[in-house]
XYZ file of C-alpha atoms in Angstrom:
610
model
C -16.461 -32.726 0.078
C -16.973 -30.080 -3.166
C -19.691 -30.830 -5.694
C -18.131 -30.821 -8.800
C -19.168 -27.758 -10.953
C -21.038 -29.091 -14.229
C -20.816 -27.259 -17.451
C -24.597 -27.168 -18.484
C -26.529 -24.556 -20.134
C -29.538 -25.516 -18.577
C -30.472 -22.930 -16.050
C -31.860 -24.086 -12.610
C -35.359 -24.474 -11.377
C -36.090 -21.541 -9.526
C -39.041 -22.929 -7.223
C -41.208 -25.979 -5.720
C -44.087 -25.586 -8.750
C -42.651 -27.958 -10.809
C -40.650 -30.714 -9.032
C -42.856 -33.150 -10.534
C -45.118 -33.106 -13.490
C -48.960 -32.412 -13.263
C -51.363 -34.776 -14.822
C -53.827 -34.523 -17.836
C -57.284 -33.797 -16.262
C -60.080 -31.303 -16.734
C -61.558 -29.982 -19.633
C -61.838 -32.758 -22.093
C -63.838 -34.801 -24.680
C -63.798 -38.421 -24.404
C -64.600 -41.017 -26.933
C -64.594 -44.735 -25.466
C -62.594 -46.740 -27.507
C -65.053 -50.010 -28.301
C -62.402 -52.643 -28.492
C -61.625 -54.124 -25.010
C -57.912 -54.254 -24.394
C -55.842 -57.712 -23.892
C -54.360 -58.188 -20.822
C -52.189 -61.306 -19.707
C -54.532 -63.828 -17.434
C -51.691 -64.100 -14.745
C -52.309 -60.252 -14.006
C -55.654 -60.969 -12.778
C -55.879 -59.725 -8.783
C -58.084 -60.189 -6.006
C -60.311 -57.155 -5.415
C -60.714 -58.045 -1.607
C -57.453 -56.140 -0.497
C -57.124 -53.868 2.442
C -56.869 -50.279 1.283
C -55.476 -48.224 4.021
C -53.011 -49.824 6.360
C -53.694 -48.817 10.010
C -50.967 -51.095 11.611
C -49.582 -49.848 14.875
C -45.669 -49.869 15.638
C -46.146 -52.325 18.534
C -45.300 -56.055 17.388
C -44.713 -59.078 19.204
C -41.508 -60.576 20.434
C -39.826 -62.150 17.286
C -41.798 -60.596 15.001
C -40.348 -58.803 11.831
C -40.395 -55.205 12.802
C -42.625 -53.033 10.132
C -40.477 -50.411 8.851
C -40.964 -46.630 8.778
C -40.928 -45.725 5.136
C -40.603 -42.441 4.307
C -40.378 -40.876 0.612
C -39.335 -37.719 -0.827
C -40.724 -36.625 -4.129
C -38.989 -38.064 -7.161
C -37.454 -34.960 -8.405
C -37.700 -33.921 -12.382
C -34.532 -33.850 -14.064
C -35.456 -31.059 -16.669
C -32.955 -29.130 -14.625
C -30.174 -29.407 -11.703
C -31.468 -29.412 -8.014
C -32.979 -26.273 -6.606
C -33.684 -25.427 -3.141
C -37.110 -26.451 -3.297
C -36.111 -30.213 -3.514
C -33.119 -29.510 -1.182
C -35.871 -28.301 1.396
C -38.057 -31.220 1.099
C -35.070 -34.024 1.476
C -33.618 -32.372 4.136
C -36.905 -32.376 5.976
C -37.324 -36.132 5.112
C -34.095 -36.811 6.439
C -34.189 -35.226 9.652
C -37.692 -37.270 10.507
C -36.057 -40.683 8.822
C -32.890 -39.777 11.866
C -35.423 -38.962 14.478
C -37.254 -42.553 13.701
C -34.106 -44.247 13.576
C -33.263 -42.931 17.034
C -36.589 -44.370 18.344
C -35.051 -47.941 16.968
C -37.388 -48.094 14.077
C -36.100 -50.231 10.875
C -36.188 -46.965 8.486
C -36.297 -46.927 4.915
C -35.699 -43.299 3.509
C -36.529 -43.351 -0.308
C -35.365 -40.566 -2.978
C -34.863 -40.448 -6.525
C -35.515 -38.805 -9.894
C -38.425 -38.671 -12.122
C -36.544 -39.250 -15.569
C -39.360 -39.658 -18.429
C -41.383 -36.970 -20.303
C -41.289 -34.398 -23.032
C -39.742 -31.641 -20.977
C -36.830 -33.992 -20.128
C -36.354 -34.505 -23.838
C -36.601 -30.806 -24.620
C -34.291 -30.123 -21.805
C -31.688 -32.551 -23.133
C -31.789 -31.476 -26.802
C -31.368 -28.090 -25.502
C -28.253 -29.037 -23.840
C -27.036 -31.115 -26.656
C -27.093 -34.385 -25.111
C -29.296 -37.307 -25.498
C -32.145 -37.971 -22.915
C -30.535 -40.637 -21.320
C -26.990 -38.920 -20.834
C -29.064 -35.834 -19.539
C -30.920 -37.815 -17.121
C -27.582 -39.294 -15.751
C -25.935 -36.120 -15.160
C -28.849 -34.491 -13.457
C -29.563 -37.669 -10.993
C -25.704 -37.660 -10.217
C -26.087 -33.909 -9.289
C -28.949 -34.682 -6.925
C -27.007 -37.507 -5.333
C -24.177 -35.325 -4.696
C -25.980 -32.722 -3.371
C -27.783 -34.924 -1.141
C -24.214 -36.020 -0.106
C -23.028 -32.724 0.595
C -26.293 -31.860 2.792
C -25.662 -35.062 5.065
C -28.963 -37.243 3.303
C -28.488 -40.364 4.848
C -30.916 -41.899 2.350
C -31.437 -45.856 2.149
C -32.858 -46.071 -1.438
C -32.072 -43.868 -4.658
C -34.601 -44.597 -7.331
C -34.315 -43.666 -11.134
C -37.429 -44.015 -12.830
C -35.189 -45.307 -15.840
C -34.135 -48.230 -13.867
C -35.152 -51.494 -15.739
C -36.673 -52.617 -12.599
C -38.887 -49.858 -12.423
C -39.864 -50.032 -15.657
C -40.891 -53.868 -15.023
C -42.731 -52.718 -11.919
C -44.664 -50.232 -14.141
C -45.468 -52.457 -16.749
C -46.941 -55.243 -14.180
C -48.971 -52.478 -12.167
C -50.703 -51.127 -15.539
C -51.732 -54.832 -16.227
C -53.235 -55.060 -12.610
C -55.196 -51.632 -13.109
C -56.352 -53.135 -16.894
C -57.542 -56.012 -15.315
C -60.070 -53.834 -13.173
C -61.598 -52.319 -16.173
C -59.943 -49.083 -15.126
C -57.997 -48.322 -18.112
C -59.811 -47.269 -21.654
C -58.774 -45.356 -24.954
C -60.327 -42.139 -25.921
C -60.043 -38.822 -27.423
C -58.238 -36.133 -25.141
C -58.917 -32.338 -26.007
C -58.168 -29.478 -23.886
C -55.884 -26.492 -22.936
C -52.059 -27.449 -22.278
C -49.392 -25.662 -20.311
C -46.186 -26.896 -22.085
C -44.065 -25.821 -19.020
C -46.382 -27.436 -16.557
C -46.732 -30.509 -18.946
C -50.558 -30.498 -17.927
C -54.127 -29.789 -19.437
C -55.858 -26.761 -17.602
C -59.258 -26.437 -16.625
C -60.046 -22.940 -18.299
C -61.652 -21.749 -14.889
C -58.108 -21.890 -13.493
C -56.583 -19.688 -16.364
C -55.513 -16.112 -16.253
C -56.573 -13.695 -19.162
C -56.019 -15.191 -22.633
C -55.807 -18.624 -21.258
C -52.289 -18.044 -19.612
C -51.327 -20.674 -17.021
C -51.331 -18.538 -13.494
C -47.941 -20.520 -12.782
C -45.871 -19.619 -15.550
C -48.201 -16.544 -17.239
C -47.683 -18.051 -20.517
C -50.832 -19.099 -22.893
C -52.019 -22.512 -23.204
C -52.516 -24.251 -25.977
C -55.246 -26.376 -27.653
C -54.210 -30.068 -27.947
C -56.004 -32.908 -28.914
C -54.558 -36.526 -28.532
C -55.837 -40.066 -28.580
C -54.499 -41.464 -25.123
C -55.294 -44.230 -22.722
C -57.015 -43.372 -19.925
C -57.393 -44.044 -15.886
C -61.235 -44.133 -14.566
C -60.464 -41.967 -11.614
C -64.271 -41.096 -11.636
C -64.992 -44.540 -10.262
C -63.088 -43.934 -7.130
C -64.704 -40.817 -5.957
C -66.908 -42.347 -3.118
C -64.096 -44.601 -2.099
C -61.878 -41.532 -1.667
C -64.599 -39.773 0.136
C -64.949 -42.408 2.796
C -61.033 -43.098 2.952
C -60.654 -39.235 3.971
C -63.717 -39.076 6.128
C -62.581 -42.206 8.189
C -59.202 -41.266 8.160
C -58.393 -37.530 9.127
C -54.843 -37.894 9.320
C -54.232 -39.275 6.038
C -53.504 -35.841 4.815
C -51.782 -33.518 6.546
C -51.443 -30.628 7.291
C -55.003 -30.436 8.068
C -55.930 -27.707 6.240
C -54.509 -29.607 3.067
C -57.095 -32.148 3.757
C -59.630 -29.705 3.205
C -58.157 -28.749 0.134
C -58.119 -32.312 -1.301
C -61.635 -32.848 -0.003
C -62.754 -29.712 -1.987
C -61.070 -31.188 -5.118
C -62.878 -34.513 -4.761
C -66.271 -32.917 -3.892
C -66.259 -30.951 -7.142
C -66.353 -34.157 -9.042
C -63.602 -36.298 -10.033
C -62.487 -36.908 -13.904
C -60.690 -39.607 -15.748
C -57.495 -38.443 -16.510
C -54.887 -39.579 -19.439
C -51.905 -42.114 -18.357
C -50.421 -42.285 -22.143
C -48.862 -39.815 -24.569
C -48.576 -40.486 -28.619
C -46.199 -37.973 -29.491
C -43.902 -38.717 -26.655
C -40.982 -41.234 -27.546
C -38.811 -40.530 -23.993
C -41.132 -42.783 -21.556
C -42.126 -46.088 -21.056
C -43.874 -47.809 -23.886
C -47.625 -48.647 -23.199
C -48.074 -52.549 -22.978
C -49.201 -53.912 -26.416
C -49.256 -50.778 -27.727
C -45.674 -49.341 -28.595
C -47.131 -46.459 -30.546
C -47.807 -44.570 -27.121
C -45.523 -44.392 -23.948
C -47.079 -44.113 -20.331
C -47.426 -40.646 -19.044
C -45.164 -39.563 -16.535
C -47.687 -39.228 -13.320
C -48.708 -43.169 -13.889
C -44.805 -43.902 -13.938
C -43.349 -41.869 -11.334
C -45.633 -42.449 -8.625
C -44.701 -46.283 -8.924
C -40.938 -45.445 -7.716
C -42.092 -45.199 -4.330
C -42.767 -49.093 -4.890
C -39.957 -49.908 -7.003
C -37.271 -48.599 -4.807
C -38.189 -51.053 -2.217
C -36.932 -54.062 -4.491
C -33.641 -55.062 -3.071
C -30.501 -55.932 -5.440
C -30.955 -59.383 -7.354
C -34.546 -59.663 -5.940
C -37.298 -61.271 -8.250
C -38.657 -57.980 -9.832
C -42.204 -58.240 -9.244
C -44.934 -56.172 -7.311
C -45.183 -58.848 -4.436
C -41.616 -58.625 -3.373
C -41.504 -54.986 -3.518
C -44.590 -54.830 -1.569
C -43.285 -57.161 0.644
C -40.388 -55.029 1.364
C -41.815 -52.413 2.806
C -44.979 -51.307 1.286
C -47.020 -49.076 2.555
C -45.271 -46.183 2.890
C -45.669 -44.754 6.362
C -45.454 -40.965 5.106
C -45.010 -39.296 1.604
C -43.397 -36.072 2.218
C -44.003 -33.461 -0.989
C -44.600 -29.991 -2.060
C -48.305 -28.603 -1.709
C -47.993 -28.136 -5.722
C -48.320 -31.917 -6.050
C -50.966 -32.705 -3.347
C -53.478 -33.605 -5.745
C -51.508 -36.336 -7.481
C -50.499 -37.946 -4.242
C -53.673 -37.409 -2.257
C -56.597 -38.366 -4.912
C -54.685 -40.060 -8.154
C -51.970 -42.125 -6.441
C -54.711 -43.458 -4.022
C -57.227 -44.382 -6.473
C -54.659 -46.136 -8.904
C -53.401 -48.049 -5.769
C -57.006 -49.201 -4.945
C -57.269 -50.280 -8.345
C -54.049 -52.510 -8.213
C -55.372 -54.035 -5.273
C -52.500 -52.584 -3.012
C -52.610 -50.572 0.348
C -52.619 -47.088 0.463
C -49.882 -45.128 2.321
C -50.496 -43.931 5.723
C -49.701 -40.445 5.424
C -49.441 -37.703 2.762
C -47.668 -34.630 4.320
C -47.842 -31.502 1.876
C -45.061 -28.834 2.921
C -45.289 -25.064 1.524
C -43.204 -22.945 -0.843
C -39.992 -21.205 -0.246
C -39.396 -17.469 -1.033
C -36.567 -15.003 -0.814
C -36.373 -11.956 0.843
C -40.376 -12.003 0.787
C -40.643 -12.484 -2.980
C -41.706 -15.777 -5.004
C -38.348 -17.150 -6.051
C -37.876 -16.700 -10.220
C -35.355 -16.941 -13.065
C -36.337 -13.860 -14.490
C -36.246 -11.740 -11.244
C -32.688 -13.416 -10.387
C -33.417 -14.192 -6.795
C -33.283 -18.138 -6.666
C -31.475 -20.112 -3.932
C -28.625 -22.037 -5.501
C -28.470 -25.003 -2.988
C -24.650 -25.862 -3.943
C -23.540 -22.549 -3.312
C -25.585 -22.114 -0.026
C -24.128 -25.639 1.284
C -20.539 -24.746 0.190
C -20.562 -21.142 1.827
C -22.378 -21.699 4.927
C -21.939 -25.672 5.399
C -24.632 -28.358 5.675
C -25.767 -28.214 9.361
C -26.076 -24.279 8.990
C -28.593 -24.601 6.164
C -30.303 -27.735 7.476
C -30.804 -25.637 10.785
C -32.035 -22.628 9.104
C -34.719 -24.257 6.822
C -36.168 -26.358 9.438
C -35.807 -23.972 12.417
C -37.216 -20.847 10.504
C -39.848 -22.356 8.248
C -43.038 -23.479 10.105
C -43.127 -27.281 8.936
C -46.346 -27.273 6.319
C -46.484 -23.471 5.853
C -44.449 -21.186 3.204
C -41.160 -19.906 4.525
C -38.320 -17.045 3.560
C -34.878 -16.838 2.936
C -32.837 -13.795 3.209
C -28.907 -14.021 3.663
C -28.898 -11.707 6.604
C -31.353 -13.688 8.739
C -29.872 -16.583 7.718
C -26.363 -15.463 9.158
C -28.235 -14.337 12.566
C -30.185 -17.008 13.179
C -26.944 -19.336 12.967
C -24.750 -17.359 14.715
C -26.845 -16.785 17.523
C -27.881 -20.316 17.682
C -25.450 -22.693 16.767
C -22.285 -20.832 17.480
C -23.266 -18.478 20.696
C -26.138 -20.643 22.291
C -24.828 -24.263 21.965
C -21.053 -23.787 20.668
C -19.833 -21.325 22.752
C -21.507 -22.736 25.861
C -19.554 -25.913 25.333
C -16.525 -24.267 24.412
C -16.289 -22.103 27.567
C -17.410 -25.260 30.066
C -14.941 -27.470 28.535
C -12.404 -24.666 28.708
C -13.013 -24.256 32.275
C -13.027 -28.195 32.964
C -9.215 -28.299 31.420
C -8.000 -25.315 33.477
C -9.426 -26.456 36.616
C -10.528 -30.405 36.577
C -7.924 -31.757 33.819
C -10.422 -32.106 31.822
C -12.074 -34.989 33.696
C -15.745 -35.146 35.474
C -15.397 -35.103 39.376
C -18.780 -37.056 39.842
C -21.637 -38.840 37.868
C -24.217 -36.200 36.375
C -27.132 -37.649 38.614
C -25.198 -36.847 41.095
C -23.840 -33.329 40.208
C -27.723 -32.587 39.387
C -29.177 -33.347 42.783
C -30.910 -30.813 44.611
C -31.194 -28.586 41.433
C -34.442 -27.413 39.095
C -32.045 -27.295 35.949
C -32.355 -31.329 35.525
C -36.117 -31.337 35.230
C -36.261 -28.298 33.139
C -33.872 -30.139 30.597
C -35.955 -33.407 30.824
C -39.151 -31.250 30.458
C -37.775 -29.766 27.082
C -36.387 -32.936 25.771
C -39.691 -34.377 26.014
C -41.078 -31.702 24.253
C -38.884 -32.071 21.413
C -39.608 -35.716 20.918
C -43.394 -34.757 20.843
C -42.883 -32.095 18.274
C -40.644 -34.612 16.086
C -43.242 -37.253 16.457
C -45.942 -34.283 15.326
C -43.788 -33.574 12.367
C -43.382 -29.825 13.953
C -39.763 -29.591 13.152
C -39.314 -25.660 13.945
C -40.906 -26.589 17.413
C -38.589 -29.418 17.974
C -35.550 -27.286 17.402
C -36.629 -24.675 19.189
C -37.361 -26.849 22.565
C -33.678 -27.851 21.975
C -32.162 -24.685 21.657
C -34.208 -23.767 24.967
C -31.871 -26.578 26.702
C -29.036 -24.541 25.338
C -30.638 -21.116 26.538
C -31.110 -22.789 30.128
C -27.711 -23.890 30.218
C -26.206 -20.282 29.290
C -28.420 -18.784 32.389
C -27.384 -21.651 34.632
C -23.358 -20.647 33.792
C -24.048 -16.986 34.291
C -26.162 -17.484 37.794
C -23.629 -19.826 39.389
C -20.337 -18.244 37.719
C -18.216 -21.444 38.279
C -15.030 -19.282 37.220
C -15.572 -17.543 40.228
C -16.125 -20.339 42.728
C -13.093 -21.883 41.407
C -11.052 -19.273 42.709
C -12.750 -19.318 45.954
C -11.406 -22.888 46.358
C -12.763 -25.505 48.956
C -16.484 -26.206 48.815
C -16.947 -23.402 46.329
C -14.723 -24.855 43.870
C -16.051 -28.390 44.440
C -19.343 -26.878 43.604
C -18.210 -25.375 40.664
C -16.697 -28.508 39.244
C -20.225 -30.234 39.828
C -21.849 -27.311 37.945
C -19.761 -27.963 34.961
C -20.592 -31.558 34.926
C -24.238 -30.456 34.800
C -23.853 -28.099 31.824
C -21.700 -30.878 30.084
C -24.750 -33.486 30.824
C -27.187 -31.024 29.087
C -24.794 -30.506 25.976
C -24.798 -34.607 25.585
C -28.527 -34.295 25.638
C -28.306 -31.575 23.110
C -26.256 -33.678 20.805
C -28.731 -36.351 20.927
C -31.713 -34.289 20.551
C -30.708 -32.062 17.744
C -28.907 -34.950 15.742
C -31.774 -35.214 13.152
C -31.453 -31.586 12.453
C -27.501 -30.960 12.470
C -25.845 -34.235 12.288
C -22.380 -33.208 11.787
C -22.236 -30.389 14.718
C -23.842 -32.858 16.974
C -21.284 -35.542 16.297
C -18.601 -32.925 17.218
C -19.903 -32.235 19.972
C -20.197 -36.061 21.183
C -16.653 -36.508 20.030
C -16.011 -33.261 22.665
C -17.403 -35.124 25.397
C -15.156 -38.139 25.201
C -17.287 -40.333 22.878
C -16.140 -42.273 19.816
C -17.721 -42.439 16.529
C -19.323 -45.815 16.917
C -20.744 -44.550 19.931
C -22.450 -41.735 18.239
C -23.688 -44.178 15.243
C -25.378 -46.050 17.812
C -27.268 -43.194 20.090
C -30.939 -43.822 20.787
C -33.574 -41.418 21.959
C -33.942 -43.261 25.194
C -30.037 -41.983 25.961
C -31.576 -38.491 26.092
C -32.401 -39.533 29.754
C -30.516 -37.606 32.195
C -27.439 -39.390 33.942
C -25.255 -40.530 30.961
C -21.975 -38.588 31.821
C -20.290 -40.438 34.483
C -17.501 -39.335 36.926
C -13.888 -40.181 35.907
C -14.883 -39.649 32.439
C -12.120 -37.471 30.439
C -13.526 -34.906 27.724
C -11.530 -33.919 24.745
C -9.699 -30.665 24.582
C -11.956 -27.845 24.139
C -12.139 -26.856 20.310
C -14.744 -24.668 18.447
C -17.685 -27.212 17.073
C -19.050 -24.325 14.862
C -17.331 -20.933 13.862
C -19.211 -17.829 13.515
C -20.314 -16.633 9.881
C -18.894 -13.413 9.446
C -20.490 -11.482 6.320
C -18.049 -10.038 3.931
C -19.456 -6.852 2.275
C -18.772 -5.511 -1.110
C -17.780 -1.524 -0.964
C -19.170 0.956 -3.403
C -16.569 -0.107 -6.263
C -17.798 -3.893 -5.800
C -14.692 -4.840 -3.929
C -14.713 -6.765 -1.225
C -14.894 -4.600 2.091
C -13.459 -5.218 5.336
C -15.565 -7.357 7.232
C -17.704 -5.867 10.100
C -15.961 -7.415 13.152
C -12.562 -7.728 13.469
C -10.761 -11.256 12.983
C -7.864 -12.191 15.541
C -4.333 -12.745 13.878
C -4.206 -15.999 14.995
C -7.642 -16.944 13.446
C -8.151 -18.179 9.798
C -10.436 -16.268 7.407
C -12.226 -18.321 4.534
C -11.871 -17.207 1.178
C -15.881 -16.834 0.922
C -16.864 -15.821 4.201
C -14.856 -14.693 7.688
C -15.185 -16.870 10.642
C -14.293 -16.280 14.187
C -14.303 -19.171 16.625
C -17.392 -19.216 19.252
């Protein structure tokens, strides 16, 4: 379904650098407010709560299974979604789909962060109110997620009333621990980052290293969170739980920040109206980080459920995995755990910081005109191609690069040729020689053949890589099954055996069963990455929609296809992408590869059946 075009004057964000807003920290002077702040007695909490959940996934019969809760960042809506936010969400969705295949009760949380100065400014630039602006951009995320086959379970908006209620209750819990105080804040402020900067990290003339614009002096009377109180507990948590921050080199970064000394940070703004009012002080609003991070918890509230922290926590907290861009690692691995400790809540089990995307080897930027527009990409090439390329070609955790030429080459070689063409030619031979019907069970067909062992080894390798969040390696292992299938086909040449008849023809019929069993396993093992493609493969193998929707990882075990099972009529499941290049006059030149007369050619790009 095509995403409706939005008439906006706002430009699309070009990189991951501002998925969420950084917070205030470093280089400030404080004068503590002498009067203690009032808080209701019913918000007092016990400090003897567990800090980091270490429960395993094994449960006694009859117990309610612990959910696997995975979150994307809550994306900042000062502009429509960009490829960086799409990449985070595609990866989260693939992980969530794999966990569902394992039979876990998965809750995938995504959403939008909708308060703050930049959003009010962006709304004004578009000639709309902040609320109207947030409605439009939030809907743009939902529409893109639909086009990208993102099967999220919860979509939280920080302007939801239930979220605002959770923020207020959380605020009072932290206040009850004497971890909030009032003070003056002074420092150099980057308007684009919405963050106070340490002078040591700035470039010449106090320029922000990200936006290359001078930071401006600011001084405000704000409320502060006493982050410095949690330096020792955070050091101990990271030492005792080295898997808390992943990949390991991100853990080193976090430990370095903490070792350099933690400083209290501002959690309110005096000059920003578009935000949640500070309880008992409607002249200030809660600063976006202290607001947005709580979306991971407020999202867990069920509809019509009593709105309380306890209700939200009991619905699935702590999160199993926070998946974020590396630029917001500090806030998720330092600020957020300290906030949770202060409120007496369990910490998430893991924070994973992935890398940035570049284009043609260059950092993306609006001024360079080299941004990747995710809507255009998915409409031009399809969701499966986009999902597969970024998960296969970007080593998860590291930076990755996009070029259209490489994109087309990889997708054509892997999805159209290795997988799509193998299925199509096998089904074609089955239709021609066996009336599209399997002659024996796949277990019998594979007797005495090493191919079965090869497939079993590769699918186990894929499982381990999925579990370790090595998504690229998981894709590679599944693709190797396809490569092995093509080698098997070329070696045994069933088309020649069928011509010989007799025992040779019987052997050829078994060979087709062996290859189609491998395709069945590919359809399951690759479904977290390319769900639509795998659904089509499963349908080609004679299965129903319901059967695909209820598959689980245990079905990757060899032996699923049975004798007598009727395959669908062969039909290409993935069309090759044919690039259309412009000639010297700027007009579309003829495609590089000839398209047969009976094949359809799309307006955006030509296609050739696999």
